[in-house]
């Protein structure tokens, strides 16, 4: 057997089996999630640095009701997404579509609650670089982190609607819903860190 | 056609159990927020709870548990390494808060 044959054989084996037996789309989504994890972690670490190094850090949150409701909605949307993926995997197309659109609906409610909270804080005098309670850095940090997360939720809702419609039309398959599900769960996972760091550690006392 | 979800994972009952566990853990974070402890302790407790929540979501909601172990370890080690190196600057945050004149 020549060197060329050996090389060809090696390539064929590599090309024939995807790395870790993951589909290309799924692997791409995992790579995106790993990269995005670093993005959010960078933001949260920078936020933690600022909070730790700033004396008059504001504690503007008087109630946990809104953030608790938002958390409940986002975690529940992860469950409905799981149900949608399971329904799609078992071939129940209408069931899958119903769960995916329920997930998108919960995402919209989450975004609306988020915007309502932003408007309330803006109404109290908080901007990117100024607030009545303490250092102006708080506004920049708060709007940056929650805004980045809200952008992810909004993008996820749009993707859920588009992929759901195309799945219903036969252009996308159950695997595509599963890949989108990974993204949606990631958005939920990030919120688990945003809530304690940005909200709960800044409750008014 | 079946997806990896249908082939490997534990079913809707498992999904519900993990969902309830995550909700309970989230509730624990809210309880910690009202405990009468100092900020560092509060942060550590909340971070531990958040890490457990994230672990559950990763392993069971995102089905990392049912993927190949080699993938789990490869992705996990790389990600944890990057997250740990991000903590490099913390000491400087303490220098700022403890070293400036108004901290005395």
mmCIF file of C-alpha atoms in Angstrom:
data_model
loop_
_atom_site.group_PDB
_atom_site.id
_atom_site.type_symbol
_atom_site.label_atom_id
_atom_site.label_comp_id
_atom_site.label_asym_id
_atom_site.label_seq_id
_atom_site.Cartn_x
_atom_site.Cartn_y
_atom_site.Cartn_z
ATOM 1 C CA UNK A 1 0.000 0.000 0.000
ATOM 2 C CA UNK A 2 1.436 3.371 -1.022
ATOM 3 C CA UNK A 3 1.707 6.449 1.160
ATOM 4 C CA UNK A 4 -1.003 8.077 -0.975
ATOM 5 C CA UNK A 5 -3.375 5.184 -0.285
ATOM 6 C CA UNK A 6 -2.729 5.398 3.419
ATOM 7 C CA UNK A 7 -3.387 9.143 3.379
ATOM 8 C CA UNK A 8 -6.606 8.734 1.432
ATOM 9 C CA UNK A 9 -7.758 6.004 3.756
ATOM 10 C CA UNK A 10 -7.051 8.176 6.776
ATOM 11 C CA UNK A 11 -8.988 11.071 5.331
ATOM 12 C CA UNK A 12 -11.910 8.889 4.398
ATOM 13 C CA UNK A 13 -12.162 7.587 7.940
ATOM 14 C CA UNK A 14 -11.987 11.082 9.396
ATOM 15 C CA UNK A 15 -14.502 12.519 6.944
ATOM 16 C CA UNK A 16 -16.874 9.587 7.335
ATOM 17 C CA UNK A 17 -17.263 9.987 11.098
ATOM 18 C CA UNK A 18 -18.044 13.451 12.435
ATOM 19 C CA UNK A 19 -16.093 14.476 15.547
ATOM 20 C CA UNK A 20 -17.715 13.096 18.716
ATOM 21 C CA UNK A 21 -20.534 11.692 16.520
ATOM 22 C CA UNK A 22 -22.211 15.120 16.571
ATOM 23 C CA UNK A 23 -23.924 16.534 13.492
ATOM 24 C CA UNK A 24 -22.274 19.575 11.923
ATOM 25 C CA UNK A 25 -25.119 21.882 13.001
ATOM 26 C CA UNK A 26 -25.028 20.625 16.559
ATOM 27 C CA UNK A 27 -21.249 20.946 16.767
ATOM 28 C CA UNK A 28 -21.467 24.495 15.380
ATOM 29 C CA UNK A 29 -24.069 25.388 18.003
ATOM 30 C CA UNK A 30 -21.911 23.950 20.803
ATOM 31 C CA UNK A 31 -18.914 25.946 19.559
ATOM 32 C CA UNK A 32 -21.087 29.090 19.496
ATOM 33 C CA UNK A 33 -22.287 28.343 23.035
ATOM 34 C CA UNK A 34 -18.720 27.899 24.304
ATOM 35 C CA UNK A 35 -17.700 31.203 22.686
ATOM 36 C CA UNK A 36 -20.791 32.987 24.007
ATOM 37 C CA UNK A 37 -20.110 31.601 27.474
ATOM 38 C CA UNK A 38 -16.789 33.441 27.384
ATOM 39 C CA UNK A 39 -18.578 36.626 26.256
ATOM 40 C CA UNK A 40 -21.074 36.567 29.127
ATOM 41 C CA UNK A 41 -18.438 35.451 31.627
ATOM 42 C CA UNK A 42 -16.234 38.353 30.534
ATOM 43 C CA UNK A 43 -19.119 40.790 31.069
ATOM 44 C CA UNK A 44 -20.003 39.333 34.482
ATOM 45 C CA UNK A 45 -16.385 39.275 35.667
ATOM 46 C CA UNK A 46 -15.940 42.902 34.554
ATOM 47 C CA UNK A 47 -19.169 43.734 36.380
ATOM 48 C CA UNK A 48 -17.917 41.954 39.508
ATOM 49 C CA UNK A 49 -14.620 43.836 39.292
ATOM 50 C CA UNK A 50 -16.416 47.191 39.088
ATOM 51 C CA UNK A 51 -18.791 46.308 41.906
ATOM 52 C CA UNK A 52 -15.963 45.151 44.134
ATOM 53 C CA UNK A 53 -13.760 48.141 43.430
ATOM 54 C CA UNK A 54 -16.453 50.835 43.700
ATOM 55 C CA UNK A 55 -17.423 52.217 47.079
ATOM 56 C CA UNK A 56 -20.854 53.700 46.416
ATOM 57 C CA UNK A 57 -22.337 50.893 44.353
ATOM 58 C CA UNK A 58 -26.123 51.391 44.170
ATOM 59 C CA UNK A 59 -28.683 48.909 45.498
ATOM 60 C CA UNK A 60 -31.754 50.071 43.613
ATOM 61 C CA UNK A 61 -33.965 46.956 43.686
ATOM 62 C CA UNK A 62 -36.718 47.094 46.304
ATOM 63 C CA UNK A 63 -38.709 44.078 45.138
ATOM 64 C CA UNK A 64 -37.849 40.654 43.765
ATOM 65 C CA UNK A 65 -41.324 40.024 42.354
ATOM 66 C CA UNK A 66 -40.525 41.022 38.785
ATOM 67 C CA UNK A 67 -37.199 39.197 38.560
ATOM 68 C CA UNK A 68 -38.701 36.106 40.228
ATOM 69 C CA UNK A 69 -41.509 36.100 37.677
ATOM 70 C CA UNK A 70 -39.022 36.545 34.832
ATOM 71 C CA UNK A 71 -36.938 33.637 36.152
ATOM 72 C CA UNK A 72 -40.001 31.409 36.436
ATOM 73 C CA UNK A 73 -41.046 32.264 32.880
ATOM 74 C CA UNK A 74 -37.601 31.618 31.387
ATOM 75 C CA UNK A 75 -37.079 28.293 33.197
ATOM 76 C CA UNK A 76 -40.597 27.236 32.179
ATOM 77 C CA UNK A 77 -39.829 28.172 28.577
ATOM 78 C CA UNK A 78 -36.870 25.769 28.722
ATOM 79 C CA UNK A 79 -39.270 23.007 29.750
ATOM 80 C CA UNK A 80 -41.700 23.800 26.930
ATOM 81 C CA UNK A 81 -38.764 23.795 24.494
ATOM 82 C CA UNK A 82 -37.773 20.351 25.751
ATOM 83 C CA UNK A 83 -41.334 19.133 25.204
ATOM 84 C CA UNK A 84 -41.267 20.596 21.693
ATOM 85 C CA UNK A 85 -38.015 18.830 20.839
ATOM 86 C CA UNK A 86 -39.349 15.549 22.243
ATOM 87 C CA UNK A 87 -42.589 15.899 20.279
ATOM 88 C CA UNK A 88 -40.613 16.589 17.102
ATOM 89 C CA UNK A 89 -38.331 13.611 17.755
ATOM 90 C CA UNK A 90 -41.358 11.323 18.063
ATOM 91 C CA UNK A 91 -42.837 12.724 14.845
ATOM 92 C CA UNK A 92 -45.706 14.675 16.446
ATOM 93 C CA UNK A 93 -45.441 17.713 14.194
ATOM 94 C CA UNK A 94 -48.425 19.713 15.445
ATOM 95 C CA UNK A 95 -47.478 19.055 19.075
ATOM 96 C CA UNK A 96 -43.912 20.159 18.433
ATOM 97 C CA UNK A 97 -45.088 23.343 16.733
ATOM 98 C CA UNK A 98 -47.449 24.121 19.614
ATOM 99 C CA UNK A 99 -44.665 23.741 22.194
ATOM 100 C CA UNK A 100 -42.180 25.760 20.128
ATOM 101 C CA UNK A 101 -44.655 28.624 19.748
ATOM 102 C CA UNK A 102 -45.467 28.402 23.477
ATOM 103 C CA UNK A 103 -41.730 28.795 24.116
ATOM 104 C CA UNK A 104 -41.602 31.809 21.802
ATOM 105 C CA UNK A 105 -44.633 33.283 23.589
ATOM 106 C CA UNK A 106 -42.953 32.872 26.980
ATOM 107 C CA UNK A 107 -39.837 34.496 25.529
ATOM 108 C CA UNK A 108 -41.929 37.481 24.413
ATOM 109 C CA UNK A 109 -43.496 37.796 27.901
ATOM 110 C CA UNK A 110 -40.005 37.671 29.430
ATOM 111 C CA UNK A 111 -38.791 40.407 27.066
ATOM 112 C CA UNK A 112 -41.816 42.601 27.834
ATOM 113 C CA UNK A 113 -41.288 42.233 31.598
ATOM 114 C CA UNK A 114 -37.641 43.097 31.084
ATOM 115 C CA UNK A 115 -38.478 46.220 29.082
ATOM 116 C CA UNK A 116 -41.060 47.236 31.705
ATOM 117 C CA UNK A 117 -38.374 46.959 34.365
ATOM 118 C CA UNK A 118 -35.942 49.009 32.299
ATOM 119 C CA UNK A 119 -38.565 51.719 31.814
ATOM 120 C CA UNK A 120 -39.263 51.792 35.555
ATOM 121 C CA UNK A 121 -35.547 52.272 36.313
ATOM 122 C CA UNK A 122 -35.238 54.929 33.609
ATOM 123 C CA UNK A 123 -38.304 56.607 35.130
ATOM 124 C CA UNK A 124 -36.483 56.743 38.474
ATOM 125 C CA UNK A 125 -33.657 58.657 36.803
ATOM 126 C CA UNK A 126 -31.264 55.891 35.802
ATOM 127 C CA UNK A 127 -29.369 56.277 32.519
ATOM 128 C CA UNK A 128 -26.239 54.636 31.124
ATOM 129 C CA UNK A 129 -23.966 57.037 32.999
ATOM 130 C CA UNK A 130 -26.040 58.503 35.791
ATOM 131 C CA UNK A 131 -28.387 57.399 38.550
ATOM 132 C CA UNK A 132 -29.665 58.970 41.747
ATOM 133 C CA UNK A 133 -28.312 56.247 44.068
ATOM 134 C CA UNK A 134 -24.549 56.058 43.545
ATOM 135 C CA UNK A 135 -21.858 55.514 40.959
ATOM 136 C CA UNK A 136 -22.882 56.103 37.368
ATOM 137 C CA UNK A 137 -21.049 52.907 36.380
ATOM 138 C CA UNK A 138 -24.032 50.893 37.605
ATOM 139 C CA UNK A 139 -26.269 51.970 34.715
ATOM 140 C CA UNK A 140 -23.683 51.087 32.090
ATOM 141 C CA UNK A 141 -22.996 47.699 33.685
ATOM 142 C CA UNK A 142 -26.678 46.888 34.265
ATOM 143 C CA UNK A 143 -27.898 47.882 30.804
ATOM 144 C CA UNK A 144 -24.929 46.175 29.109
ATOM 145 C CA UNK A 145 -25.379 42.802 30.779
ATOM 146 C CA UNK A 146 -29.178 42.658 30.817
ATOM 147 C CA UNK A 147 -29.246 44.207 27.322
ATOM 148 C CA UNK A 148 -26.906 41.533 25.984
ATOM 149 C CA UNK A 149 -29.129 38.876 27.526
ATOM 150 C CA UNK A 150 -32.294 40.518 26.219
ATOM 151 C CA UNK A 151 -30.739 40.603 22.741
ATOM 152 C CA UNK A 152 -30.158 36.868 23.001
ATOM 153 C CA UNK A 153 -33.758 36.287 24.101
ATOM 154 C CA UNK A 154 -35.095 38.445 21.261
ATOM 155 C CA UNK A 155 -32.897 36.650 18.722
ATOM 156 C CA UNK A 156 -34.031 33.328 20.164
ATOM 157 C CA UNK A 157 -37.709 34.252 19.857
ATOM 158 C CA UNK A 158 -37.236 35.275 16.203
ATOM 159 C CA UNK A 159 -35.333 32.042 15.531
ATOM 160 C CA UNK A 160 -38.024 29.967 17.271
ATOM 161 C CA UNK A 161 -40.750 31.492 15.093
ATOM 162 C CA UNK A 162 -38.786 31.102 11.844
ATOM 163 C CA UNK A 163 -37.565 27.557 12.571
ATOM 164 C CA UNK A 164 -41.035 26.582 13.832
ATOM 165 C CA UNK A 165 -42.709 27.799 10.644
ATOM 166 C CA UNK A 166 -40.103 26.127 8.443
ATOM 167 C CA UNK A 167 -40.320 22.914 10.458
ATOM 168 C CA UNK A 168 -44.069 22.953 9.897
ATOM 169 C CA UNK A 169 -43.493 23.515 6.187
ATOM 170 C CA UNK A 170 -41.097 20.567 6.000
ATOM 171 C CA UNK A 171 -37.936 22.575 5.305
ATOM 172 C CA UNK A 172 -36.458 21.917 8.744
ATOM 173 C CA UNK A 173 -36.342 18.659 10.666
ATOM 174 C CA UNK A 174 -36.525 17.569 14.291
ATOM 175 C CA UNK A 175 -32.722 17.847 14.528
ATOM 176 C CA UNK A 176 -32.947 21.554 13.714
ATOM 177 C CA UNK A 177 -35.358 22.102 16.600
ATOM 178 C CA UNK A 178 -32.973 20.217 18.875
ATOM 179 C CA UNK A 179 -30.084 22.501 17.852
ATOM 180 C CA UNK A 180 -32.223 25.606 18.450
ATOM 181 C CA UNK A 181 -33.233 24.094 21.804
ATOM 182 C CA UNK A 182 -29.561 24.058 22.826
ATOM 183 C CA UNK A 183 -29.421 27.830 22.224
ATOM 184 C CA UNK A 184 -32.606 28.479 24.158
ATOM 185 C CA UNK A 185 -31.421 26.458 27.166
ATOM 186 C CA UNK A 186 -28.142 28.369 27.065
ATOM 187 C CA UNK A 187 -30.041 31.670 27.281
ATOM 188 C CA UNK A 188 -31.825 30.254 30.337
ATOM 189 C CA UNK A 189 -28.510 29.089 31.822
ATOM 190 C CA UNK A 190 -26.958 32.554 31.504
ATOM 191 C CA UNK A 191 -29.934 34.082 33.337
ATOM 192 C CA UNK A 192 -29.131 31.818 36.324
ATOM 193 C CA UNK A 193 -25.927 33.829 36.792
ATOM 194 C CA UNK A 194 -27.304 37.258 35.841
ATOM 195 C CA UNK A 195 -30.052 37.107 38.492
ATOM 196 C CA UNK A 196 -27.825 36.674 41.573
ATOM 197 C CA UNK A 197 -25.025 38.949 40.398
ATOM 198 C CA UNK A 198 -26.989 41.837 38.920
ATOM 199 C CA UNK A 199 -30.253 41.716 40.873
ATOM 200 C CA UNK A 200 -30.073 39.782 44.137
ATOM 201 C CA UNK A 201 -26.738 41.196 45.310
ATOM 202 C CA UNK A 202 -28.150 44.678 44.701
ATOM 203 C CA UNK A 203 -31.339 44.446 46.745
ATOM 204 C CA UNK A 204 -32.038 47.591 48.758
ATOM 205 C CA UNK A 205 -31.552 47.054 52.499
ATOM 206 C CA UNK B 1 -36.200 9.384 11.893
ATOM 207 C CA UNK B 2 -35.104 9.746 15.471
ATOM 208 C CA UNK B 3 -32.928 12.387 17.062
ATOM 209 C CA UNK B 4 -30.401 11.861 19.821
ATOM 210 C CA UNK B 5 -32.978 13.219 22.265
ATOM 211 C CA UNK B 6 -35.394 10.423 21.539
ATOM 212 C CA UNK B 7 -32.680 7.801 21.359
ATOM 213 C CA UNK B 8 -30.872 8.462 24.608
ATOM 214 C CA UNK B 9 -32.424 10.763 27.166
ATOM 215 C CA UNK B 10 -34.637 9.994 30.119
ATOM 216 C CA UNK B 11 -38.114 11.134 29.078
ATOM 217 C CA UNK B 12 -40.595 13.814 30.087
ATOM 218 C CA UNK B 13 -40.675 12.666 33.709
ATOM 219 C CA UNK B 14 -36.961 13.381 34.002
ATOM 220 C CA UNK B 15 -37.469 16.771 32.322
ATOM 221 C CA UNK B 16 -40.125 17.670 34.905
ATOM 222 C CA UNK B 17 -37.937 16.559 37.823
ATOM 223 C CA UNK B 18 -35.002 18.665 36.572
ATOM 224 C CA UNK B 19 -37.347 21.620 35.953
ATOM 225 C CA UNK B 20 -38.643 21.460 39.536
ATOM 226 C CA UNK B 21 -35.081 21.100 40.883
ATOM 227 C CA UNK B 22 -33.953 24.206 38.964
ATOM 228 C CA UNK B 23 -36.968 26.190 40.191
ATOM 229 C CA UNK B 24 -36.257 25.144 43.793
ATOM 230 C CA UNK B 25 -32.594 26.133 43.414
ATOM 231 C CA UNK B 26 -33.635 29.490 41.953
ATOM 232 C CA UNK B 27 -35.926 29.974 44.949
ATOM 233 C CA UNK B 28 -32.997 29.167 47.263
ATOM 234 C CA UNK B 29 -31.023 31.992 45.611
ATOM 235 C CA UNK B 30 -33.854 34.393 46.431
ATOM 236 C CA UNK B 31 -33.896 33.165 50.044
ATOM 237 C CA UNK B 32 -30.118 33.673 50.303
ATOM 238 C CA UNK B 33 -30.598 37.271 49.107
ATOM 239 C CA UNK B 34 -32.592 37.992 52.279
ATOM 240 C CA UNK B 35 -30.169 36.287 54.691
ATOM 241 C CA UNK B 36 -28.350 38.493 57.140
ATOM 242 C CA UNK B 37 -24.810 37.620 56.000
ATOM 243 C CA UNK B 38 -21.945 39.630 54.552
ATOM 244 C CA UNK B 39 -21.645 40.255 50.819
ATOM 245 C CA UNK B 40 -18.812 37.797 50.165
ATOM 246 C CA UNK B 41 -20.627 34.914 51.850
ATOM 247 C CA UNK B 42 -23.803 35.790 50.001
ATOM 248 C CA UNK B 43 -21.965 35.891 46.678
ATOM 249 C CA UNK B 44 -20.278 32.520 47.297
ATOM 250 C CA UNK B 45 -23.539 30.826 48.301
ATOM 251 C CA UNK B 46 -25.412 32.226 45.317
ATOM 252 C CA UNK B 47 -22.597 31.255 42.948
ATOM 253 C CA UNK B 48 -22.579 27.660 44.228
ATOM 254 C CA UNK B 49 -26.346 27.400 43.743
ATOM 255 C CA UNK B 50 -26.068 28.965 40.258
ATOM 256 C CA UNK B 51 -23.342 26.478 39.308
ATOM 257 C CA UNK B 52 -25.533 23.541 40.389
ATOM 258 C CA UNK B 53 -28.467 24.996 38.408
ATOM 259 C CA UNK B 54 -26.249 25.474 35.349
ATOM 260 C CA UNK B 55 -24.878 21.950 35.715
ATOM 261 C CA UNK B 56 -28.371 20.474 35.741
ATOM 262 C CA UNK B 57 -29.398 22.547 32.713
ATOM 263 C CA UNK B 58 -26.243 21.556 30.817
ATOM 264 C CA UNK B 59 -26.384 17.865 31.605
ATOM 265 C CA UNK B 60 -30.110 17.238 31.269
ATOM 266 C CA UNK B 61 -31.811 20.119 29.404
ATOM 267 C CA UNK B 62 -28.973 20.376 26.881
ATOM 268 C CA UNK B 63 -28.439 16.591 26.965
ATOM 269 C CA UNK B 64 -24.693 16.864 27.510
ATOM 270 C CA UNK B 65 -25.013 13.794 29.746
ATOM 271 C CA UNK B 66 -26.090 11.674 26.775
ATOM 272 C CA UNK B 67 -23.411 12.924 24.383
ATOM 273 C CA UNK B 68 -20.099 11.115 24.056
ATOM 274 C CA UNK B 69 -18.002 11.448 27.213
ATOM 275 C CA UNK B 70 -15.031 12.564 25.098
ATOM 276 C CA UNK B 71 -17.049 15.583 23.906
ATOM 277 C CA UNK B 72 -18.215 16.395 27.417
ATOM 278 C CA UNK B 73 -14.664 16.375 28.741
ATOM 279 C CA UNK B 74 -13.118 18.198 25.773
ATOM 280 C CA UNK B 75 -15.680 21.015 25.763
ATOM 281 C CA UNK B 76 -15.841 21.117 29.557
ATOM 282 C CA UNK B 77 -12.107 21.360 30.190
ATOM 283 C CA UNK B 78 -11.585 24.063 27.548
ATOM 284 C CA UNK B 79 -14.539 26.124 28.804
ATOM 285 C CA UNK B 80 -13.622 25.827 32.479
ATOM 286 C CA UNK B 81 -10.026 26.787 31.668
ATOM 287 C CA UNK B 82 -11.182 29.941 29.868
ATOM 288 C CA UNK B 83 -13.588 30.803 32.702
ATOM 289 C CA UNK B 84 -10.850 30.339 35.298
ATOM 290 C CA UNK B 85 -8.353 32.498 33.411
ATOM 291 C CA UNK B 86 -10.986 35.259 33.301
ATOM 292 C CA UNK B 87 -10.700 35.450 37.091
ATOM 293 C CA UNK B 88 -7.127 36.690 36.737
ATOM 294 C CA UNK B 89 -8.004 40.315 37.429
ATOM 295 C CA UNK B 90 -9.927 39.849 40.685
ATOM 296 C CA UNK B 91 -6.935 40.516 42.866
ATOM 297 C CA UNK B 92 -6.673 43.945 41.277
ATOM 298 C CA UNK B 93 -10.293 44.681 42.199
ATOM 299 C CA UNK B 94 -9.415 43.991 45.846
ATOM 300 C CA UNK B 95 -6.306 46.164 45.546
ATOM 301 C CA UNK B 96 -8.486 49.020 44.347
ATOM 302 C CA UNK B 97 -11.114 48.591 47.060
ATOM 303 C CA UNK B 98 -8.581 48.082 49.881
ATOM 304 C CA UNK B 99 -5.759 50.302 48.680
ATOM 305 C CA UNK B 100 -7.451 53.585 47.858
ATOM 306 C CA UNK B 101 -7.558 56.304 50.534
ATOM 307 C CA UNK B 102 -11.333 56.166 51.098
ATOM 308 C CA UNK B 103 -11.174 52.446 51.958
ATOM 309 C CA UNK B 104 -9.280 53.195 55.179
#
